[in-house]
Each structure stands twice: as C-alpha cells, then as structure tokens.
Coordinates of C-alpha atoms in Angstrom, one line a residue:
M85 CA 5.2 9.5 -10.4
R86 CA 6.6 6.2 -11.6
L87 CA 10.3 6.3 -12.5
L88 CA 12.1 3.5 -14.4
I89 CA 15.7 3.5 -13.4
S90 CA 18.1 3.6 -16.3
E91 CA 21.4 4.0 -14.3
V92 CA 22.6 4.0 -10.7
H93 CA 25.4 6.5 -10.3
N94 CA 26.6 6.1 -6.8
F95 CA 25.8 5.3 -3.2
G96 CA 26.7 7.5 -0.3
G97 CA 26.6 11.2 -1.0
F98 CA 28.5 14.0 0.5
F99 CA 30.6 12.8 3.5
G100 CA 29.3 9.3 3.1
G101 CA 25.6 10.0 3.6
D102 CA 22.9 7.3 3.3
T103 CA 21.8 8.0 -0.2
V104 CA 21.6 6.6 -3.7
T105 CA 21.9 8.8 -6.8
L106 CA 20.2 7.4 -9.9
S107 CA 18.8 8.5 -13.3
G108 CA 15.5 7.5 -15.0
A109 CA 12.5 8.6 -16.9
E110 CA 8.8 8.5 -16.1
W111 CA 7.5 5.0 -16.9
R112 CA 5.4 4.7 -20.0
A113 CA 5.3 8.4 -20.6
A114 CA 6.0 9.1 -24.3
G115 CA 8.9 11.5 -24.7
A116 CA 9.6 11.7 -20.9
E117 CA 12.9 13.3 -20.2
E118 CA 15.5 11.5 -18.1
R119 CA 16.2 13.1 -14.7
T120 CA 18.8 12.4 -12.0
L121 CA 17.6 12.1 -8.4
T122 CA 19.3 11.5 -5.0
I123 CA 17.2 9.5 -2.6
D124 CA 17.8 9.1 1.1
Q125 CA 17.8 5.6 2.5
A126 CA 15.0 6.6 4.9
A127 CA 12.8 7.4 1.9
L128 CA 13.0 3.9 0.5
A129 CA 9.7 2.4 1.8
N130 CA 10.2 -1.3 1.0
V131 CA 13.8 -1.6 -0.1
A132 CA 16.0 -3.4 2.5
D133 CA 19.2 -1.6 1.5
R134 CA 19.9 1.2 -1.0
H135 CA 22.9 -0.8 -2.3
T136 CA 20.5 -3.3 -4.0
M137 CA 19.1 -0.6 -6.3
T138 CA 19.8 -1.4 -10.0
A139 CA 18.9 -0.2 -13.5
G140 CA 15.6 -1.7 -14.7
M141 CA 13.8 -1.1 -11.4
L142 CA 10.5 0.8 -11.3
L143 CA 9.9 3.1 -8.4
E144 CA 6.7 5.0 -7.2
L145 CA 8.0 8.4 -6.1
A146 CA 6.3 11.0 -3.8
F147 CA 7.9 14.4 -3.6
A148 CA 8.1 17.2 -1.1
G149 CA 9.1 20.0 -3.4
E150 CA 12.1 18.7 -5.2
R151 CA 13.1 16.2 -2.6
V152 CA 12.0 12.5 -2.8
E153 CA 10.0 12.0 0.3
R154 CA 9.0 8.4 -0.4
A155 CA 10.2 5.8 -2.9
E156 CA 8.5 2.4 -3.2
L157 CA 9.9 -0.4 -5.4
L158 CA 7.1 -1.7 -7.7
G159 CA 9.1 -4.0 -10.0
A160 CA 12.4 -4.9 -11.6
A161 CA 13.7 -6.2 -14.9
G162 CA 15.2 -9.3 -13.1
H163 CA 13.7 -11.6 -10.5
A164 CA 16.9 -11.9 -8.5
E165 CA 17.3 -8.1 -8.3
L166 CA 13.7 -7.7 -7.1
R167 CA 13.9 -10.3 -4.4
R168 CA 17.3 -9.0 -3.2
A169 CA 16.0 -5.4 -3.0
L170 CA 12.8 -6.4 -1.1
G171 CA 14.7 -8.6 1.3
E172 CA 13.4 -11.7 3.1
P173 CA 9.6 -11.9 3.0
T174 CA 7.7 -11.5 6.3
I175 CA 5.0 -14.2 6.8
Q176 CA 2.2 -12.9 9.0
R177 CA 0.6 -16.3 9.7
P178 CA 1.2 -20.0 9.0
L179 CA 0.6 -20.9 5.4
D180 CA -1.7 -23.7 4.3
G181 CA 0.2 -24.1 0.9
P182 CA 2.6 -22.4 -1.4
H183 CA 2.6 -18.6 -1.5
V184 CA 3.6 -16.7 -4.6
L185 CA 5.9 -13.8 -3.8
S186 CA 6.4 -12.4 -7.3
H187 CA 5.6 -13.0 -10.9
H188 CA 6.7 -11.7 -14.3
C189 CA 4.2 -9.5 -16.1
D190 CA 4.6 -9.8 -19.9
A191 CA 2.5 -6.6 -20.4
C192 CA 4.8 -4.6 -18.1
A193 CA 8.0 -6.5 -18.9
L194 CA 8.8 -6.5 -15.2
W195 CA 9.0 -8.8 -12.2
V196 CA 6.5 -7.5 -9.6
P197 CA 5.5 -8.4 -6.1
T198 CA 2.3 -10.5 -6.2
D199 CA 0.5 -9.7 -3.0
P200 CA -2.4 -9.9 -2.5
D201 CA -3.9 -11.2 -5.8
P202 CA -1.6 -13.5 -7.8
A203 CA -4.2 -13.6 -10.7
R204 CA -3.6 -10.0 -11.8
C205 CA -0.6 -7.7 -12.1
P206 CA -0.8 -4.9 -9.5
L207 CA 0.8 -2.4 -12.0
C208 CA -1.4 -2.8 -15.1
G209 CA -4.1 -5.3 -14.1
A210 CA -3.2 -7.8 -16.8
A211 CA -4.0 -11.5 -16.1
V212 CA -1.0 -13.4 -14.9

C-alpha cells in the first residue's frame, strides 16, 4: 500500500520508544479514508532518521497484520525534505560524470529518487 502522509503527530511513543506516529490516506485511491499509523524506526527501510518524516511524503508500506513491517520512502512534496530523509547518498563506484539523485515528477507532483533510470519516474513511468 502506498500512503501519502498528511500529518506527523509525534516521535517517540510510550516511554520514549523509537517510533513515528502519522496520518495519511492511500495514494491516488479515490475516496480513501485517512488512517493513523505508528511505525517503528527499524521498519523504515531507507529513511535515515524518523525525525525527518514530514507531511507530503509518500511511503510504500508492508504490513504484518496491523503492524507496519516495512516502510520505504518513495517521494516527497519538497526536494529538501526528500534529501534530508534519505540521508547522504552512497556512491558504489567512481563516477565518470554528474549523477542525478532525484527529480520532480509533474505527473506525481512529487520529488522522487531517480536511480537507476533518470529518464522515467519510478512511480508512474512518466518521462522526466
């Protein structure tokens, strides 16, 4: 399920646990109801720190029952928020030129990580 965050309520949890509580609705689902979820830091697959989560971010969620087992950041409304949440990029090999890390997709209205094909949006397939 893809969830577009509408609000981040708090960080921590009961006795200062490593969680983020947020609300959102299923992305691009007509009439989707908003729901509130609590996600453990350990479930955040590619987010450097739960404190970087903001409204306007798109998450791919995998559930184990009612619990979020895995949450991957797919995009964000703002470029700065996306880059902050993803953290410093890891470069696997020396580059022979500029490397595009993210782009704005007009069709999705989101900034998205660009690997591996900067010609197409990985969310909707639209040409960049």
